[in-house]
Coordinates of C-alpha atoms and ligand atoms in Angstrom, one line a residue:
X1 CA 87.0 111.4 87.9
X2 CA 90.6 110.7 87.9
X3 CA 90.4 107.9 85.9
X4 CA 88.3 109.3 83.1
X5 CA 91.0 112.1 82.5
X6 CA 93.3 109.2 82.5
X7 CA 91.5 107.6 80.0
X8 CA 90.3 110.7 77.9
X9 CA 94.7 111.1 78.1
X10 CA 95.4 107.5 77.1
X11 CA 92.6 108.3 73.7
X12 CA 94.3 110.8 73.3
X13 CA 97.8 109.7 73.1
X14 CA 96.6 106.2 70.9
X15 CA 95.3 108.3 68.4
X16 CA 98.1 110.6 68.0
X17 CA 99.0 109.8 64.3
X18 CA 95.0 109.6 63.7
X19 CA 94.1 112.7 61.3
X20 CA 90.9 114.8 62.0
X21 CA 90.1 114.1 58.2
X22 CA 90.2 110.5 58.5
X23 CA 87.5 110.4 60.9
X24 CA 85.2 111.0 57.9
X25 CA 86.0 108.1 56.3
X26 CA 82.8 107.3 58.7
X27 CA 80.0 108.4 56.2
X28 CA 77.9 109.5 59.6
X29 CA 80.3 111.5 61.0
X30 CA 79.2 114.6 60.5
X31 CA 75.5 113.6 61.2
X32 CA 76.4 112.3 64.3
X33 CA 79.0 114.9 65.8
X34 CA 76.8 117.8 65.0
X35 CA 73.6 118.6 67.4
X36 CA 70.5 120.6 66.5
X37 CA 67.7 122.6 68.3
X38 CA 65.2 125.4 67.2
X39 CA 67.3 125.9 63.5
X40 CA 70.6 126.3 65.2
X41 CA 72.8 123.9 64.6
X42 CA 76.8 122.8 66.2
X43 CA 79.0 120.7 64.3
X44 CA 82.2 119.7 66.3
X45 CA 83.1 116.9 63.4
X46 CA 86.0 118.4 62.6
X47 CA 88.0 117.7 66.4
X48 CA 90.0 114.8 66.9
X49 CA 87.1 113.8 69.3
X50 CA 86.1 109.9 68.2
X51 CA 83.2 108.3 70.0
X52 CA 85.5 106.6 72.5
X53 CA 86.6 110.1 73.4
X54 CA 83.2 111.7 73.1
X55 CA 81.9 108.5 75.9
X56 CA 84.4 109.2 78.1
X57 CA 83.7 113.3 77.8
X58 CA 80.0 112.6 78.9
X59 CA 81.1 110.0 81.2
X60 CA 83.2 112.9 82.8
X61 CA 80.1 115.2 82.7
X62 CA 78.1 113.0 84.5
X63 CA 80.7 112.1 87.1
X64 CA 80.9 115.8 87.4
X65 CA 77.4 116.5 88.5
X66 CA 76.7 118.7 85.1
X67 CA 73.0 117.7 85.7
X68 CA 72.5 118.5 89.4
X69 CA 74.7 121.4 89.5
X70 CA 72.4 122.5 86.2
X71 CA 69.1 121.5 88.2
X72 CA 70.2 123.5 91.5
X73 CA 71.5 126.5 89.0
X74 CA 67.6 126.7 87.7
X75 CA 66.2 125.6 90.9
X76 CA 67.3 128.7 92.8
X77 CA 70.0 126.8 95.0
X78 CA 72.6 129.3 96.6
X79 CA 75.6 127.8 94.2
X80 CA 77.7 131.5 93.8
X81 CA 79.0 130.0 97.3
X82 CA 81.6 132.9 97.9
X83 CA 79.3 135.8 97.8
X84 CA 76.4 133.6 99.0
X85 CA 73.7 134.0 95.8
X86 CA 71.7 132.4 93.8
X87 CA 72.4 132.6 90.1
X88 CA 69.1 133.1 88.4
X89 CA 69.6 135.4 85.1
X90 CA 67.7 132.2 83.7
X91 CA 64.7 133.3 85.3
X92 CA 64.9 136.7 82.8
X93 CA 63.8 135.2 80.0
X94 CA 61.6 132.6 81.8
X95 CA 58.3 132.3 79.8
X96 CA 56.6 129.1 81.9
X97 CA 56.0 129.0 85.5
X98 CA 57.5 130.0 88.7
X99 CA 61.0 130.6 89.7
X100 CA 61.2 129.9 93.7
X101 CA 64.1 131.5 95.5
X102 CA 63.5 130.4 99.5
X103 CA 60.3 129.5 98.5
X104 CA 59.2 132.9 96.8
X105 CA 57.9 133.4 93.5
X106 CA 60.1 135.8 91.9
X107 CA 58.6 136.1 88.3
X108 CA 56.0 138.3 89.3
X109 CA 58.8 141.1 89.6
X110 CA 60.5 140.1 86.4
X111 CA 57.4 140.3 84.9
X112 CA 56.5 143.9 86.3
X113 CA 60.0 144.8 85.5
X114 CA 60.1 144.0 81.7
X115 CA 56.4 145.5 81.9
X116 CA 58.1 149.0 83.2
X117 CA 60.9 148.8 80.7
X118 CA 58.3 148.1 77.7
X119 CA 56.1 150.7 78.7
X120 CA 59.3 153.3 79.0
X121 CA 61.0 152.2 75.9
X122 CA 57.6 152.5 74.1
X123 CA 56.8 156.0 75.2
X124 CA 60.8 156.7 74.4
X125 CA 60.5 155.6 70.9
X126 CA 57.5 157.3 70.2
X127 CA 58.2 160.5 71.6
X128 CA 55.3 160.3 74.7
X129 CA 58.8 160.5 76.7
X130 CA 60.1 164.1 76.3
X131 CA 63.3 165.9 76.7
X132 CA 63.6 169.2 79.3
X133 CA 62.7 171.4 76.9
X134 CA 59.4 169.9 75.2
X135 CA 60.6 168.3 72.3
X136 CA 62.0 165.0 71.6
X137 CA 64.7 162.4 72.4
X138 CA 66.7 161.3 69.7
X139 CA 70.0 160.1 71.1
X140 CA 70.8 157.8 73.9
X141 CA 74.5 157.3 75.6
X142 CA 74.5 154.3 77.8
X143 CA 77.5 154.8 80.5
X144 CA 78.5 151.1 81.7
X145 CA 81.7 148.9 81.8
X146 CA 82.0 145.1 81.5
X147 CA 78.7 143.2 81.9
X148 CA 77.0 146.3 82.3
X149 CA 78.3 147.5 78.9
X150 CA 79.3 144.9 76.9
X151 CA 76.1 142.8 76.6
X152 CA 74.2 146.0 75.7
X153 CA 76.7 146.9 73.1
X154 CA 77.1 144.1 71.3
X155 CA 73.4 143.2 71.5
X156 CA 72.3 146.4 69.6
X157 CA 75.3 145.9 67.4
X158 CA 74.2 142.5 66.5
X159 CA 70.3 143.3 65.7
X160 CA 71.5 146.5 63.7
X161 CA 69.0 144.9 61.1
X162 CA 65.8 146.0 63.8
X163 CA 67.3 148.6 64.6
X164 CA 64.8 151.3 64.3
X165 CA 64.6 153.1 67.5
X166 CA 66.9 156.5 68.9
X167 CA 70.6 155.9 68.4
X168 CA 72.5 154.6 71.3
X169 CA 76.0 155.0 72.0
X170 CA 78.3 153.3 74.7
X171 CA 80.8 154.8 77.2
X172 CA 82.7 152.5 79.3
X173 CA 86.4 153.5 79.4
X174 CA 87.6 156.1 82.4
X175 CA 89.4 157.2 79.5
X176 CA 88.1 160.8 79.3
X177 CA 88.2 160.3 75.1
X178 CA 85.8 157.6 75.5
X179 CA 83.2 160.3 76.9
X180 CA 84.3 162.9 74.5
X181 CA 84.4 160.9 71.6
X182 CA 80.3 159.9 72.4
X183 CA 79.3 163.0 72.9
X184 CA 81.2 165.2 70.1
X185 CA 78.5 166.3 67.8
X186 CA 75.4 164.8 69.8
X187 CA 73.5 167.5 71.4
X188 CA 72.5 167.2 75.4
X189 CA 69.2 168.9 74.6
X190 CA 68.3 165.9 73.0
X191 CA 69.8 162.7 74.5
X192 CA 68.9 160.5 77.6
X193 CA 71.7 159.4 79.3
X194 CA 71.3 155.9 80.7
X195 CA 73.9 154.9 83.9
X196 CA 74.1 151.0 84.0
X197 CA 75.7 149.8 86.9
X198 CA 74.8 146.8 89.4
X199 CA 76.7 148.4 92.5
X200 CA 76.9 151.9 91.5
X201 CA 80.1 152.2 93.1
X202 CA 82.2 151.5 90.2
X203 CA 84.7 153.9 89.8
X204 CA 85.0 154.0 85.8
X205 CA 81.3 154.3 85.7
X206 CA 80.1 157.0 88.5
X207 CA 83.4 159.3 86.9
X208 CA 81.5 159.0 83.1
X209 CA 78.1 159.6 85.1
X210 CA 79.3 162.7 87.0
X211 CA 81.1 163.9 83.5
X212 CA 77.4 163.5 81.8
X213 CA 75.6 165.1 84.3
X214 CA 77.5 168.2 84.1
X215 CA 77.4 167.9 80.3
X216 CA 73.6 167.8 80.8
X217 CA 72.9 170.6 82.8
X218 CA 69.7 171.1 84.4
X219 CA 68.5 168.8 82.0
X220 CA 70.1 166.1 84.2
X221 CA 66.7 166.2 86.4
X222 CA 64.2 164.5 84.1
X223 CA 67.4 163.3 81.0
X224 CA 68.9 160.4 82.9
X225 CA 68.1 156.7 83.7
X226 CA 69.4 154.3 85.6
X227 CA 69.7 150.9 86.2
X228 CA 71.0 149.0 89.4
X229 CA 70.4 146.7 92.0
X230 CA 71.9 149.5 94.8
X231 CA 68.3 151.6 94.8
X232 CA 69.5 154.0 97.6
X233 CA 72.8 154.8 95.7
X234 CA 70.9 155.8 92.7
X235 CA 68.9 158.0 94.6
X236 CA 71.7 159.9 96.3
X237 CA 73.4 159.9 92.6
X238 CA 70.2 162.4 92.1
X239 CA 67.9 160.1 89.9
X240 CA 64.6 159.9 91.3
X241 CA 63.0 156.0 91.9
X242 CA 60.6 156.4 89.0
X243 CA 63.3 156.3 85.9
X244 CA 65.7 153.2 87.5
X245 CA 65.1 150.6 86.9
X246 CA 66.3 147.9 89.5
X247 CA 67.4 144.2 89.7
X248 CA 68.2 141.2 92.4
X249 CA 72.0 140.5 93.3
X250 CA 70.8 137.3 91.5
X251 CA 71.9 138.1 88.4
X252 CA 75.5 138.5 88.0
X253 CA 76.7 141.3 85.8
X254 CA 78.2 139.4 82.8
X255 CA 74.7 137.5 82.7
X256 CA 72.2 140.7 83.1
X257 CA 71.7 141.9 79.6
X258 CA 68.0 139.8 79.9
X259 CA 66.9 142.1 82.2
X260 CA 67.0 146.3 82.9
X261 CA 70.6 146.1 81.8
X262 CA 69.4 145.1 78.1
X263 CA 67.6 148.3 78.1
X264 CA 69.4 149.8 75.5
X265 CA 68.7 146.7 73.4
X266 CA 65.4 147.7 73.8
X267 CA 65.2 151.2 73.0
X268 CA 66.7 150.0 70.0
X269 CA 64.8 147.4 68.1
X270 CA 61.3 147.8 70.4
X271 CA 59.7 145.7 73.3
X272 CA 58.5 142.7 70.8
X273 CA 61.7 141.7 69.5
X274 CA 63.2 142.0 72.8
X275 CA 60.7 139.4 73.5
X276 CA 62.1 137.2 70.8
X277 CA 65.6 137.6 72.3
X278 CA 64.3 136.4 75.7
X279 CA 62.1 133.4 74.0
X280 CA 65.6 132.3 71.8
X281 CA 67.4 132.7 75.6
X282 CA 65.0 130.3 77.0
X283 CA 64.4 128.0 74.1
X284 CA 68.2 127.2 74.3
X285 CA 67.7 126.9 78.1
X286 CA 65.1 124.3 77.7
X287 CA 67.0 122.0 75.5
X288 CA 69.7 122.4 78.1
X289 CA 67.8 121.4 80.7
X290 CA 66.2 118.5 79.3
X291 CA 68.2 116.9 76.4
X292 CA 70.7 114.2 77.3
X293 CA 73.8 115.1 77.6
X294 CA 75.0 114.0 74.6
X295 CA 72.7 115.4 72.8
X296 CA 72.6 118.0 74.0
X297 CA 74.6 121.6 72.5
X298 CA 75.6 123.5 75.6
X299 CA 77.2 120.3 77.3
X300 CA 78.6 119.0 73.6
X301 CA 80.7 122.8 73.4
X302 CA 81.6 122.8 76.8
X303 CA 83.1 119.2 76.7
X304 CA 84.7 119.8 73.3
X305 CA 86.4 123.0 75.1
X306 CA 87.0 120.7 77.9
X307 CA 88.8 118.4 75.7
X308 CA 91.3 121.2 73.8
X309 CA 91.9 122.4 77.2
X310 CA 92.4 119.9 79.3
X311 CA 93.1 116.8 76.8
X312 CA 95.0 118.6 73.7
X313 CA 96.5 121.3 76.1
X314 CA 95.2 124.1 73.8
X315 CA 95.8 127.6 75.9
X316 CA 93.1 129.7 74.2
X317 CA 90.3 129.6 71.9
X318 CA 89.3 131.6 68.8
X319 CA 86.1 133.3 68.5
X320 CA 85.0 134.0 64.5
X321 CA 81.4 134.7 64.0
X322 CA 81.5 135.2 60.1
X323 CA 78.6 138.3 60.4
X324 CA 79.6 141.6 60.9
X325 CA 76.9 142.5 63.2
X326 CA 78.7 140.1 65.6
X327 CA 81.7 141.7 66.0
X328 CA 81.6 142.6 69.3
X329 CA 80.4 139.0 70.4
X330 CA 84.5 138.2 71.0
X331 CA 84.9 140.9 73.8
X332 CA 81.3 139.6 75.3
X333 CA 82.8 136.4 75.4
X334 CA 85.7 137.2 76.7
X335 CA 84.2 138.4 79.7
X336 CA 81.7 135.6 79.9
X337 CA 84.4 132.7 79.9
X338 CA 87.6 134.8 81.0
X339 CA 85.6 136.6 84.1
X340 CA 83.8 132.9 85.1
X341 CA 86.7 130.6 84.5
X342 CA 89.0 132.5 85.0
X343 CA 90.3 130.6 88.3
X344 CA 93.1 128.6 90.5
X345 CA 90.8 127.1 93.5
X346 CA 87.9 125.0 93.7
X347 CA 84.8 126.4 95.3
X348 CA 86.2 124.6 98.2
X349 CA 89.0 126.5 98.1
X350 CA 91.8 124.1 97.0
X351 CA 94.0 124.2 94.1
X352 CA 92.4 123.2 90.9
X353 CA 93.7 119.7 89.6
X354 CA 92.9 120.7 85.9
X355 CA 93.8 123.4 84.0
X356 CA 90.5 126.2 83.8
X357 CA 89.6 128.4 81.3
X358 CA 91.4 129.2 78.3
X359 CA 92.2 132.4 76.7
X360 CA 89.4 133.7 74.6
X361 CA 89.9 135.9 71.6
X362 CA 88.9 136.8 67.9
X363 CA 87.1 139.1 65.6
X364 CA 84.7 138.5 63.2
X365 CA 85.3 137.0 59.9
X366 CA 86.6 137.8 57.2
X367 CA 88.7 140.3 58.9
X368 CA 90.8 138.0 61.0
X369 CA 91.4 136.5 57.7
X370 CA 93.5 139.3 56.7
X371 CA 95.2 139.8 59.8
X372 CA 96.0 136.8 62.0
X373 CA 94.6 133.6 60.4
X374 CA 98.4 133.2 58.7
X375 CA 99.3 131.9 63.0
X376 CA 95.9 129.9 63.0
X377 CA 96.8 128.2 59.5
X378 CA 100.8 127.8 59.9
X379 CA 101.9 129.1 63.2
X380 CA 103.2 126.9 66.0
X381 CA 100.5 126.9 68.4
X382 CA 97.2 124.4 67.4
X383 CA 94.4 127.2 68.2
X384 CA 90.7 125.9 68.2
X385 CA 88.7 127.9 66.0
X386 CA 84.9 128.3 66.7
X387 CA 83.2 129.5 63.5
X388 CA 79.6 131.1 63.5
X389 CA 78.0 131.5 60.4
X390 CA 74.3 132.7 58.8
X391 CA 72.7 130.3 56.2
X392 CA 70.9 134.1 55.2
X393 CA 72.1 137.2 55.6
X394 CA 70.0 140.2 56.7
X395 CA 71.1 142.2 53.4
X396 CA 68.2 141.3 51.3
X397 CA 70.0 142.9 48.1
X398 CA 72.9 142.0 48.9
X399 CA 73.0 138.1 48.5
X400 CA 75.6 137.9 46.8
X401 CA 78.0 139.3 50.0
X402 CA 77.2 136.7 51.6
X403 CA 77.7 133.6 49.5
X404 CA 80.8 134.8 49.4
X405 CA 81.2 135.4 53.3
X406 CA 79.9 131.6 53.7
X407 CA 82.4 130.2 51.4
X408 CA 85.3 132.1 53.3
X409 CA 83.7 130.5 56.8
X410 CA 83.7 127.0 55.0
X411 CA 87.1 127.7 53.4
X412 CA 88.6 128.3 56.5
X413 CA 87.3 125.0 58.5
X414 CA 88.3 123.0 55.4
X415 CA 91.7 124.7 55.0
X416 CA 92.4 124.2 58.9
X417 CA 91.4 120.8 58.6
X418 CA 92.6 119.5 55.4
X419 CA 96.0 121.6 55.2
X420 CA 98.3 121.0 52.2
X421 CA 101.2 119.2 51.9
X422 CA 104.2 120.6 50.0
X423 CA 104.9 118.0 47.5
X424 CA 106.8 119.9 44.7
X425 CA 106.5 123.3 46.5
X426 CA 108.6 125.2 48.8
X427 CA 107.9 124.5 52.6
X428 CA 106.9 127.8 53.6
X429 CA 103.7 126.9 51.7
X430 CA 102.9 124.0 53.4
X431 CA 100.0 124.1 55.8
X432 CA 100.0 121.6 58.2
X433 CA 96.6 121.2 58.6
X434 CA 94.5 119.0 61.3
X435 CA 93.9 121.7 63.2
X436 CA 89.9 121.9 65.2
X437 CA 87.3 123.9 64.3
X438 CA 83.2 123.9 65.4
X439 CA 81.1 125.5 63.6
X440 CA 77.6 127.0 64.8
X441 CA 75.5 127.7 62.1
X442 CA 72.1 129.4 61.9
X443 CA 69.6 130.6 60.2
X444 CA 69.5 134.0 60.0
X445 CA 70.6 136.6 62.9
X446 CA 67.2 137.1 64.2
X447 CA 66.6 138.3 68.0
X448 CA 65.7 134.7 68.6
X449 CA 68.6 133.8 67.0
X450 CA 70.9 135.9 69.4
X451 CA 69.3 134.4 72.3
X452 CA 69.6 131.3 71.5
X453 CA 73.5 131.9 71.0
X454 CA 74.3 133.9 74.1
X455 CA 72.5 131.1 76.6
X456 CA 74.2 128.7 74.4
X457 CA 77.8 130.1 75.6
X458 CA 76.3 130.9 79.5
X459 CA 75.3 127.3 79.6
X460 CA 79.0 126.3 77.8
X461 CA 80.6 128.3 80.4
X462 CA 78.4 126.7 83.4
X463 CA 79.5 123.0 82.1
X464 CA 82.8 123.8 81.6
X465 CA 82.9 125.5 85.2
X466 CA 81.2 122.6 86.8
X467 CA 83.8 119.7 85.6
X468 CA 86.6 122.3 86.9
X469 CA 84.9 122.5 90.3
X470 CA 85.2 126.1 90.3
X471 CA 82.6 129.0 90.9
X472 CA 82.1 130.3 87.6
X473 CA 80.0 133.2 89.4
X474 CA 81.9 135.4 91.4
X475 CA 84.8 137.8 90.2
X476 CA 87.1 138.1 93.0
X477 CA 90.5 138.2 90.2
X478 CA 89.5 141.9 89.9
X479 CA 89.3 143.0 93.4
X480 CA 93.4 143.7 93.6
X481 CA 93.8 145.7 90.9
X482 CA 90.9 148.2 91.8
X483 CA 92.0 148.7 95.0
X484 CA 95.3 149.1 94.3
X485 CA 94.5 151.8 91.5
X486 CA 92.6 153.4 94.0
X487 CA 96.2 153.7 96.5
X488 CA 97.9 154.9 93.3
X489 CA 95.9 157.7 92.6
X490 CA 97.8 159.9 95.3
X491 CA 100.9 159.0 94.0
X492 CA 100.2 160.1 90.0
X493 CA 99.4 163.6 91.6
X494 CA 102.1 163.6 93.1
X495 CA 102.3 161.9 96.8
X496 CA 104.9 160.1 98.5
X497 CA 106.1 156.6 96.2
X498 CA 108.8 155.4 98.5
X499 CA 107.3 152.2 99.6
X500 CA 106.6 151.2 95.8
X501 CA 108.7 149.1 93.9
X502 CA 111.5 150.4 91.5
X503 CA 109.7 150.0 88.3
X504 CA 106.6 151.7 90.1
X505 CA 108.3 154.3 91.0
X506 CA 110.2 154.9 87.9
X507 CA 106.9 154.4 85.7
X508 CA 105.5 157.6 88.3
X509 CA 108.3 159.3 87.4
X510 CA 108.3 158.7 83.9
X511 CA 104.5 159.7 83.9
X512 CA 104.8 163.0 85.7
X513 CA 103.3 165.4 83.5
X514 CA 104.4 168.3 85.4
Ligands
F6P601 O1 85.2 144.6 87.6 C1 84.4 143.5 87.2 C2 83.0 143.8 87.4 O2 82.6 143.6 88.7 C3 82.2 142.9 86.4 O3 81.9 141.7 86.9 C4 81.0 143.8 86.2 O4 80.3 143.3 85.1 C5 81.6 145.1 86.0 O5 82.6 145.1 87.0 C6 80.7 146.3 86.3 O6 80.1 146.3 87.5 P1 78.8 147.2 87.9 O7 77.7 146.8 87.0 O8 78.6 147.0 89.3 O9 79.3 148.6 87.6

């Protein structure tokens, strides 16, 4: 591979003083650096990325493995090597055929698992499923952190438009406001509490849990849910096998809101169109698995990533979805990319010879436009900006919003792109312009829609993870600073600091609230 990243470098360098604009004097550019599939469609014309580069990023792909290492992903094959799993969230939203894991079947349990959760979010949402004291449940508060939280969250967020079931809020933060906030005005007599957590251990979450059990009451017996892959810790936790709903240590946490951990989603817009979220999820994992690579949407954002990272030396990445309902699609991502490629070794263990994952941020559009687009547009640092944009908007009266929320998106590509030059003006309103964008645009934000996109980044972050040779499944970057909170908590009450650093100690000392 070495000398493919010398010659992606030497592109690079040759076409230095090449603007991203001239690239369309080529009448087919856009045509041919944009991909379709199932109305969604990617256009990453406007990155310095010419088809010698674009050869040479596939070429790379290829002499990666991307297609085996994808085939072993779907096929089962142990590849989260440092906790020993397979990684098989794909097999969720599955709809043809059998998923073997050592030569077992496993979609007859996926299949009686999204049975269970239909049949329980059905009786919830029409009131067969009552509260302690006879009548009904209007209120749900899902306790969960990271991919336990923020997969749920933002995919109720997003499909606000189907939203017709009870209404769910989130807890995640040990923050005691977070649980106070979500509760303040909702009444325990008439909520389900839901605990979402794959280990059950996790400190953040079993706190929140104890906290709405004792908010609860009695009602605690038959008013909470949970969901888990650690069956014998939700039953000592109190919640009897028949309301948790389990899952295999096959589906990592930041890729589990297919499964029980999207059951908020479906308590909010109903069985069928979590159905359509899981057929989007495996309609984008079809063309994934079966276009070629350069063709094909998943590998085409992960090499373009590969090439601001790597290539251009870009250290982060901005996530704009112009659609309100997507606004908490940045912080999913975050965790998605930052959690999986977020890392210095190889899965053999040795240092990485590329730089991994970049910092992922943003907001949704046009906000960010208002707050930090003045760095993206004249600021020192060349940040990729990945646009997301509806061609209709889910406000039927409201058309009018959002021609003018599409003209922002296109404004901003074009203004990033094009720049201005100052000719008879001051400099300061100068814009330098040639500055990447994708864009990913799509027909309307539909549950299919939704799946299609979040597979669409899992598969981005597989590729990307693949020609880095790292383990984009395991998490161990977290480990430190949990066990090291756990150690401090002695200390903030009050124990012996002495074998802490200076600042430490000083910050306890500072923090002493006696
Ligand atoms: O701390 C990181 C992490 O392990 C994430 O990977 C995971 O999504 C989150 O914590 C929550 O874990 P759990 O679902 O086990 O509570």
């Amino acid at each position: 591979m070495d000398s493919i990243w010398r010659r992606l470098r030497s592109n690079r360098t040759a076409s230095a003083d090449r603007t991203i604009l001239s690239l369309f004097d080529d009448p087919a550019r856009f045509d041919d650096f944009s991909i379709s599939t199932d109305g969604m469609l990617l256009d990453y014309s406007k990155t310095s990325i010419d088809k010698d580069a674009r050869a040479l990023l596939v070429e790379l792909a290829e002499a990666a493995g991307v297609e085996s290492h994808r085939d072993a992903m779907f096929s089962g094959e142990r590849i989260n090597t440092s906790e020993d799993r397979a990684v098989l969230h794909t097999a969720l939203r599955n709809q043809n055929g059998a998923v073997r894991l050592d030569g077992r079947d496993v979609m007859p349990e996926v299949r009686a698992t999204l049975a269970r959760m239909a049949r329980f979010a059905n009786a919830l949402r029409n009131g067969e499923i009552k509260a302690a004291d006879g009548g009904p449940i209007t209120e749900v508060i899902s306790i969960g952190i990271g991919g336990s939280d923020l997969g749920p969250a933002m995919g109720v967020k997003a499909l606000g438009a189907y939203h017709d079931g009870p209404k769910i809020r989130f807890v995640s933060n040990i923050d005691g406001a977070h649980f106070t906030e979500a509760s303040k005005r909702v009444d325990p007599a008439r909520t389900l509490v839901i605990v979402a957590s794959k280990s059950f251990t996790t400190v953040e979450t079993m706190i929140n849990a104890e906290t709405a059990k004792s908010w609860l009451g009695t009602r605690a017996q038959s008013q909470m849910v949970a969901i888990s892959s650690a069956l014998d810790k939700t039953t000592a936790f109190g919640i009897p096998p028949e309301r948790v709903f389990g899952f295999a240590d096959w589906v990592g946490g930041r890729y589990s809101m297919w499964g029980p951990i999207g059951l908020p989603i479906m308590l909010a817009v109903g069985p069928d169109a979590f159905h359509e979220f899981l057929d989007g999820g495996y309609a984008m994992d079809q063309h994934f698995r079966h276009a070629p690579l350069v063709e094909n949407m998943p590998v085409m954002l992960a090499l373009t990533g590969i090439w601001h990272r790597n290539i251009c030396d870009y250290p982060t990445r901005a996530t704009l979805p112009y659609d309100q309902r997507l606004s908490r699609l940045p912080a999913y991502l975050q965790q998605l990319d930052m959690e999986s490629n977020g890392k210095c070794v190889t899965q053999d263990g040795a240092p990485v010879s590329e730089l991994t994952g970049p910092v992922v941020w943003g907001q949704a559009g046009v906000n960010g436009q208002h707050a930090f687009y003045q760095l993206l547009h004249q600021g020192t640092s060349v940040i990729p900006c990945e646009f997301m944009i509806a061609a209709e908007g889910s406000e039927p009266t409201l058309t009018h919003h959002h021609d003018l929320l599409k003209a922002n998106c296109l404004a901003q590509s074009e203004a990033l792109m094009r720049g201005r030059e100052s000719r008879n003006m001051r400099p300061c309103r100068e814009f330098p312009g040639n500055r990447p964008s994708t864009t990913l645009a799509y027909k309307k934000l539909t549950p299919f829609a939704l799946g299609q996109m979040i597979s669409l980044y899992e598969h981005r972050v597989f590729v990307e993870g693949v020609i880095w040779g790292i383990n984009s499944f395991d998490q161990w970057g977290v480990e430190l600073g949990k066990e090291m909170a756990t150690a401090l908590v002695p200390l903030v009450r009050g124990g012996d600091a002495s074998d802490k650093d200076g600042s430490t100690q000083g910050l306890l000392r500072a923090l002493d609230a006696s």
